[in-house]
mmCIF file with all atom_site columns, C-alpha atoms in Angstrom:
data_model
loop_
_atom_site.group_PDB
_atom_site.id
_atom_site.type_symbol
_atom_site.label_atom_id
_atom_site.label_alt_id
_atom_site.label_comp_id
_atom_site.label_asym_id
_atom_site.label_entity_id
_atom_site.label_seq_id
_atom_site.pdbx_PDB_ins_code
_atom_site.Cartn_x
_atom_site.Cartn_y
_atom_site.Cartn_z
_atom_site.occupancy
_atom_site.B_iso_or_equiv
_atom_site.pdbx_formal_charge
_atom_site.auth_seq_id
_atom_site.auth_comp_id
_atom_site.auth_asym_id
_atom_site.auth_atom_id
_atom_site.pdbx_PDB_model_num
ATOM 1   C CA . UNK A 1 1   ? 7.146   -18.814 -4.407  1.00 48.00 ? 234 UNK A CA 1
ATOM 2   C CA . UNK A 1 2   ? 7.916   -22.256 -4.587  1.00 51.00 ? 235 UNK A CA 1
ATOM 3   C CA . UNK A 1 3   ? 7.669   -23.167 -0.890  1.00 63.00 ? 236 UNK A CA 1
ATOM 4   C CA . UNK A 1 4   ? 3.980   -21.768 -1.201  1.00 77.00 ? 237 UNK A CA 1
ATOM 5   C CA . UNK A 1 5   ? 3.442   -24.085 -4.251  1.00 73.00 ? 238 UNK A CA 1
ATOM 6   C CA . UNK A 1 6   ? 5.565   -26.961 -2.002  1.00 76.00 ? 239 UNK A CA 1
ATOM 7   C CA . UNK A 1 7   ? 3.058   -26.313 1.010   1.00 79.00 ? 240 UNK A CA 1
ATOM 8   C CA . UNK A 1 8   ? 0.118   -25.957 -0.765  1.00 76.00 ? 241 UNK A CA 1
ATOM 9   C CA . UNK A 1 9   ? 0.337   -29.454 -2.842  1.00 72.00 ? 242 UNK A CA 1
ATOM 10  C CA . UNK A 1 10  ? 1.246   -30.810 0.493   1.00 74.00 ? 243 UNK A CA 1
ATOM 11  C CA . UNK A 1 11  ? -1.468  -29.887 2.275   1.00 75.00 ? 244 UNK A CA 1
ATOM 12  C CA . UNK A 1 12  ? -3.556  -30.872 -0.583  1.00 71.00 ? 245 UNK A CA 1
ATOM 13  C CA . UNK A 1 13  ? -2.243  -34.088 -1.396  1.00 69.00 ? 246 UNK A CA 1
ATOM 14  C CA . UNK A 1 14  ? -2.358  -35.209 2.774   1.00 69.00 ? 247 UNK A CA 1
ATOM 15  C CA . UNK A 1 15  ? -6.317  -33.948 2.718   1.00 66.00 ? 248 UNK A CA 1
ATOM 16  C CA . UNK A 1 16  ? -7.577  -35.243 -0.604  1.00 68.00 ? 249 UNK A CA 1
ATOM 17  C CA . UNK A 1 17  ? -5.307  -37.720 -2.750  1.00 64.00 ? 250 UNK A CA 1
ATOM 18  C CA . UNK A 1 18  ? -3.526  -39.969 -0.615  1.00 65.00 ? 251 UNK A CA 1
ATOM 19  C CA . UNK A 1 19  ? -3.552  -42.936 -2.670  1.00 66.00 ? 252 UNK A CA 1
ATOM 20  C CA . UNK A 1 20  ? -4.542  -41.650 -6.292  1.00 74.00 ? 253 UNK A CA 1
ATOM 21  C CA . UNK A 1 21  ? -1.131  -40.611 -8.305  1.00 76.00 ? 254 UNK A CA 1
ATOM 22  C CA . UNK A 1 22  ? -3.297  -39.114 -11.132 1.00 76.00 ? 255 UNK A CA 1
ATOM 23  C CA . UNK A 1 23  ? -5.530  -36.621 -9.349  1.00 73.00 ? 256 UNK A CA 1
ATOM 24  C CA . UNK A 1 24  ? -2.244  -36.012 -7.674  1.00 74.00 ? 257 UNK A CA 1
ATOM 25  C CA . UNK A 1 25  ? -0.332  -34.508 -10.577 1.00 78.00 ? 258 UNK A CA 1
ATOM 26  C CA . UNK A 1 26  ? -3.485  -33.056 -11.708 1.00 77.00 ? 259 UNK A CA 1
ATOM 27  C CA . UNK A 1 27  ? -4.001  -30.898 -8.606  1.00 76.00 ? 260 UNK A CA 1
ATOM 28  C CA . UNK A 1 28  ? -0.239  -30.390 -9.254  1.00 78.00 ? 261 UNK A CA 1
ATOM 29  C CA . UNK A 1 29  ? -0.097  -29.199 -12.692 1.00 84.00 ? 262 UNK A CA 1
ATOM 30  C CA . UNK A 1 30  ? -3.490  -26.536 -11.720 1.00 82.00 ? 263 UNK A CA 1
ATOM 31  C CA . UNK A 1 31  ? -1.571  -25.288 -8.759  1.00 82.00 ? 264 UNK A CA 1
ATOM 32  C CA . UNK A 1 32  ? 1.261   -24.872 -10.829 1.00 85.00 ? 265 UNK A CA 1
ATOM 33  C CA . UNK A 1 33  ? -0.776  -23.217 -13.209 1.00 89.00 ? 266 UNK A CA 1
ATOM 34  C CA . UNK A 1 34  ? -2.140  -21.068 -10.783 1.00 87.00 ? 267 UNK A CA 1
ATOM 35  C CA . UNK A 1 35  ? 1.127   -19.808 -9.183  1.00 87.00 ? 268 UNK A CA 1
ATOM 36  C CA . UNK A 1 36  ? 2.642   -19.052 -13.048 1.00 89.00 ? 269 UNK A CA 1
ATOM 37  C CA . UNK A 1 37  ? -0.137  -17.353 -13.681 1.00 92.00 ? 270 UNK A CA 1
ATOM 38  C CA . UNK A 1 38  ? -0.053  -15.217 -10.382 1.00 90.00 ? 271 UNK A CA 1
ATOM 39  C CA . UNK A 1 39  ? 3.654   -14.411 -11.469 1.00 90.00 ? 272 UNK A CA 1
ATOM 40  C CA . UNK A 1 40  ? 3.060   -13.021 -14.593 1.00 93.00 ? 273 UNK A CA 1
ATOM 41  C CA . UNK A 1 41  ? 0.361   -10.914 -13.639 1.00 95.00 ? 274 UNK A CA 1
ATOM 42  C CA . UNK A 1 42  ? 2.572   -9.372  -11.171 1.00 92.00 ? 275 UNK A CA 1
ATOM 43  C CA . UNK A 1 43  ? 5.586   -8.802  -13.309 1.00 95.00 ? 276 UNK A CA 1
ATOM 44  C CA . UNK A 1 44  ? 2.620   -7.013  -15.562 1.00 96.00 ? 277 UNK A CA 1
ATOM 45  C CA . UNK A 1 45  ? 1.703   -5.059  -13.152 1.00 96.00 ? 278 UNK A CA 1
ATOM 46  C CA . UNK A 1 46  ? 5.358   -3.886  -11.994 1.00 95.00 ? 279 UNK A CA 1
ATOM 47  C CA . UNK A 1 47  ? 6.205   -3.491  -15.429 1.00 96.00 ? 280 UNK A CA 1
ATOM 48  C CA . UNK A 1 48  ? 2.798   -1.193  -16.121 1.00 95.00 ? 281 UNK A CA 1
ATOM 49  C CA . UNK A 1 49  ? 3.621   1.239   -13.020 1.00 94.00 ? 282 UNK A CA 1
ATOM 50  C CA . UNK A 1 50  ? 7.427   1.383   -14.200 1.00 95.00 ? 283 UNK A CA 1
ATOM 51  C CA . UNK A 1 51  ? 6.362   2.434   -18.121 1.00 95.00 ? 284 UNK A CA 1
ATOM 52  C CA . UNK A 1 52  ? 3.239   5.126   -16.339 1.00 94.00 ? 285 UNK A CA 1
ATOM 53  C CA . UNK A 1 53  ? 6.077   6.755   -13.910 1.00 93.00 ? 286 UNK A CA 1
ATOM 54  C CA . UNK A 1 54  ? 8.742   7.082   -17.378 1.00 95.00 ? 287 UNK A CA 1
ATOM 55  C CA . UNK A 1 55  ? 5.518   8.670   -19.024 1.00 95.00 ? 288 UNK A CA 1
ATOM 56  C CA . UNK A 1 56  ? 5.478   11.063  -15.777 1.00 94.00 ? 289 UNK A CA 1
ATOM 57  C CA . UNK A 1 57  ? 2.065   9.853   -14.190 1.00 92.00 ? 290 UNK A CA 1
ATOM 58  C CA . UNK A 1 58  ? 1.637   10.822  -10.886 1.00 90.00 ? 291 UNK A CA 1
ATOM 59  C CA . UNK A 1 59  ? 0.297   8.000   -8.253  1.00 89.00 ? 292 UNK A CA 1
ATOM 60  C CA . UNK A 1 60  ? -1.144  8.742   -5.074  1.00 90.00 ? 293 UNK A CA 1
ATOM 61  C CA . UNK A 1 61  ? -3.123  11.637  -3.581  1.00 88.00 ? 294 UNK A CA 1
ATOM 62  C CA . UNK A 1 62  ? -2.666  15.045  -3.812  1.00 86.00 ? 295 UNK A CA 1
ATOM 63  C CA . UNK A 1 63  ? -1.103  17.875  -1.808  1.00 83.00 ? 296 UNK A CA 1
ATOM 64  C CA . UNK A 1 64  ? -3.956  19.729  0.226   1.00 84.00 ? 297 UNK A CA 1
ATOM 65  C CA . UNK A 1 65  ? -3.033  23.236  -0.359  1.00 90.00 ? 298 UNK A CA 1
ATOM 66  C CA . UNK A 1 66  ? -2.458  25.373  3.251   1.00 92.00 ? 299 UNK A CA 1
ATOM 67  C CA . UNK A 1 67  ? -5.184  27.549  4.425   1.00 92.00 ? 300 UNK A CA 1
ATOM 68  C CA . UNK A 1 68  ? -4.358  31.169  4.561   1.00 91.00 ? 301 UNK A CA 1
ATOM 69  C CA . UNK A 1 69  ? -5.454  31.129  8.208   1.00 93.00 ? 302 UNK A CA 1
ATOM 70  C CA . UNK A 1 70  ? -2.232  28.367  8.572   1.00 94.00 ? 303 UNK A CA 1
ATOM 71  C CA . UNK A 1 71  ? 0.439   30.933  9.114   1.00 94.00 ? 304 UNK A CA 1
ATOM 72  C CA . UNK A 1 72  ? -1.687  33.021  12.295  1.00 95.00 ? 305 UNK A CA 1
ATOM 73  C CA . UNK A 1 73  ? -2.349  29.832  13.808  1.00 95.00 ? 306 UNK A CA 1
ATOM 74  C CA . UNK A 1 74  ? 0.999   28.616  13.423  1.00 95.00 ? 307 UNK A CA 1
ATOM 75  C CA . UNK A 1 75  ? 2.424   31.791  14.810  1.00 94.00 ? 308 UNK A CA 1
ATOM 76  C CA . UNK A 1 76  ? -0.210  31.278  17.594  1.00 95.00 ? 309 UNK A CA 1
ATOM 77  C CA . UNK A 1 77  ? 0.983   27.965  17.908  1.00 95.00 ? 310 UNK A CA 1
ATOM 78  C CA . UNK A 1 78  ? 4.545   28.899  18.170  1.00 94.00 ? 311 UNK A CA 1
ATOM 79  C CA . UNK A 1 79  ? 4.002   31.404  21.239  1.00 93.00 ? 312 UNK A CA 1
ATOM 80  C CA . UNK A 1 80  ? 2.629   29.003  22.834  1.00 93.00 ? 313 UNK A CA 1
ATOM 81  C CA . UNK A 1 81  ? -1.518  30.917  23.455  1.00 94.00 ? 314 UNK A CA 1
ATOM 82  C CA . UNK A 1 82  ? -2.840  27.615  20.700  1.00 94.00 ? 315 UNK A CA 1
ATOM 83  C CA . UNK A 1 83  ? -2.037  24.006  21.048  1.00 95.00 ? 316 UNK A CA 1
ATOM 84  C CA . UNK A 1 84  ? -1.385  22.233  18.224  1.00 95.00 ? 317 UNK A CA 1
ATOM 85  C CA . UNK A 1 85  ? -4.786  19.956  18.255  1.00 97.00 ? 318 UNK A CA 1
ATOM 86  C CA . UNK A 1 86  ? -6.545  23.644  18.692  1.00 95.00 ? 319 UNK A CA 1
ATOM 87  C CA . UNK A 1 87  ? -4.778  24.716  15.708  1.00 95.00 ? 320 UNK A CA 1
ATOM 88  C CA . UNK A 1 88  ? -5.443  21.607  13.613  1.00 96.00 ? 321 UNK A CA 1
ATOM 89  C CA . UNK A 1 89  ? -9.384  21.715  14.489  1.00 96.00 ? 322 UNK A CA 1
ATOM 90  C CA . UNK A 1 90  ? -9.993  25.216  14.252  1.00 95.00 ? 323 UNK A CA 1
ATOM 91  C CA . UNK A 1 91  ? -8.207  24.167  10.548  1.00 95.00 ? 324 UNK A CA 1
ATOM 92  C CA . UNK A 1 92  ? -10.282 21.222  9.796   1.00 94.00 ? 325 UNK A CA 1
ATOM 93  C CA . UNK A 1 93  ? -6.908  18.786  9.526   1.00 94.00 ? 326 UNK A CA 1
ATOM 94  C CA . UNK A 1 94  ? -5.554  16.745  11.583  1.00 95.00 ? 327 UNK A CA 1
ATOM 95  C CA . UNK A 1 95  ? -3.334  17.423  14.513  1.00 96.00 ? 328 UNK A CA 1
ATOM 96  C CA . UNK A 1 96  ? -0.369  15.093  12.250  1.00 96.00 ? 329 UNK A CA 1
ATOM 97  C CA . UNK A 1 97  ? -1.053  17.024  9.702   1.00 94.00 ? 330 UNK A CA 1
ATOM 98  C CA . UNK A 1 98  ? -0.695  20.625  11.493  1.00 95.00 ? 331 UNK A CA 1
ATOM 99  C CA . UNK A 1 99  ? 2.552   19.584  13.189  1.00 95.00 ? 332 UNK A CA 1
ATOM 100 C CA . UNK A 1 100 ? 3.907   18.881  9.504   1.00 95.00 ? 333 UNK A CA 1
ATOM 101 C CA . UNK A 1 101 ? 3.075   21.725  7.772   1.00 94.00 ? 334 UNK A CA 1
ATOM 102 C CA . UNK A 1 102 ? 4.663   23.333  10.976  1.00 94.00 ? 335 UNK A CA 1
ATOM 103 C CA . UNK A 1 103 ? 8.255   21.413  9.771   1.00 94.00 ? 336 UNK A CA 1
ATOM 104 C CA . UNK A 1 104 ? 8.073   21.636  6.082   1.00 90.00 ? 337 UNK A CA 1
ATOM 105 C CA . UNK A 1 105 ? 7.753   25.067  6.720   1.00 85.00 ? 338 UNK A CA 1
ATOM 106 C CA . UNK A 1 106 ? 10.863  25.484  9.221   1.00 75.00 ? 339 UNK A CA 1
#
């Protein structure tokens, strides 16, 4: 983080306050400011996910539950009269998804 505060003054300082040392340190203490601030909120947010997951919240989407047409077509699929794109259409998933359902299952 500090080379982004380093590089950001820099660029700052060369564009706008070349010759005044008070607007200087004044950019410097905001960006400063800024870049704290940008910290904290992070280690917040880190800290928030951390304390949901101990309380068992679950993040992300979930599971789409198998068809019951899943295991003809994969059995289809398997001697080789479907393709797998066939499968996954005639499913309404994708082909990625057909293929993986085919592994989890074995």
């Amino acid at each position: 983080m500090v080379d982004n505060r380093e590089y950001v003054l820099n660029q700052l300082s060369n564009a706008f306050f070349k010759n005044s040392i008070t607007s200087y340190l004044y950019v410097k203490g905001f960006i400063e400011d800024f870049f704290q601030k940008k910290e904290n909120n992070h280690e917040r947010i880190v800290a928030g996910i951390e304390d949901a997951k101990k309380r068992g919240t679950k993040f992300g989407r979930k599971c789409m539950q198998k068809p019951h047409e899943f295991e003809k077509l994969k059995l289809e699929w398997k001697c080789g009269t479907l393709s797998s794109r066939n499968a996954a259409k005639q499913l309404g998933i994708s082909q990625d998804t057909f293929l993986r359902w085919v592994k989890e299952d074995g």
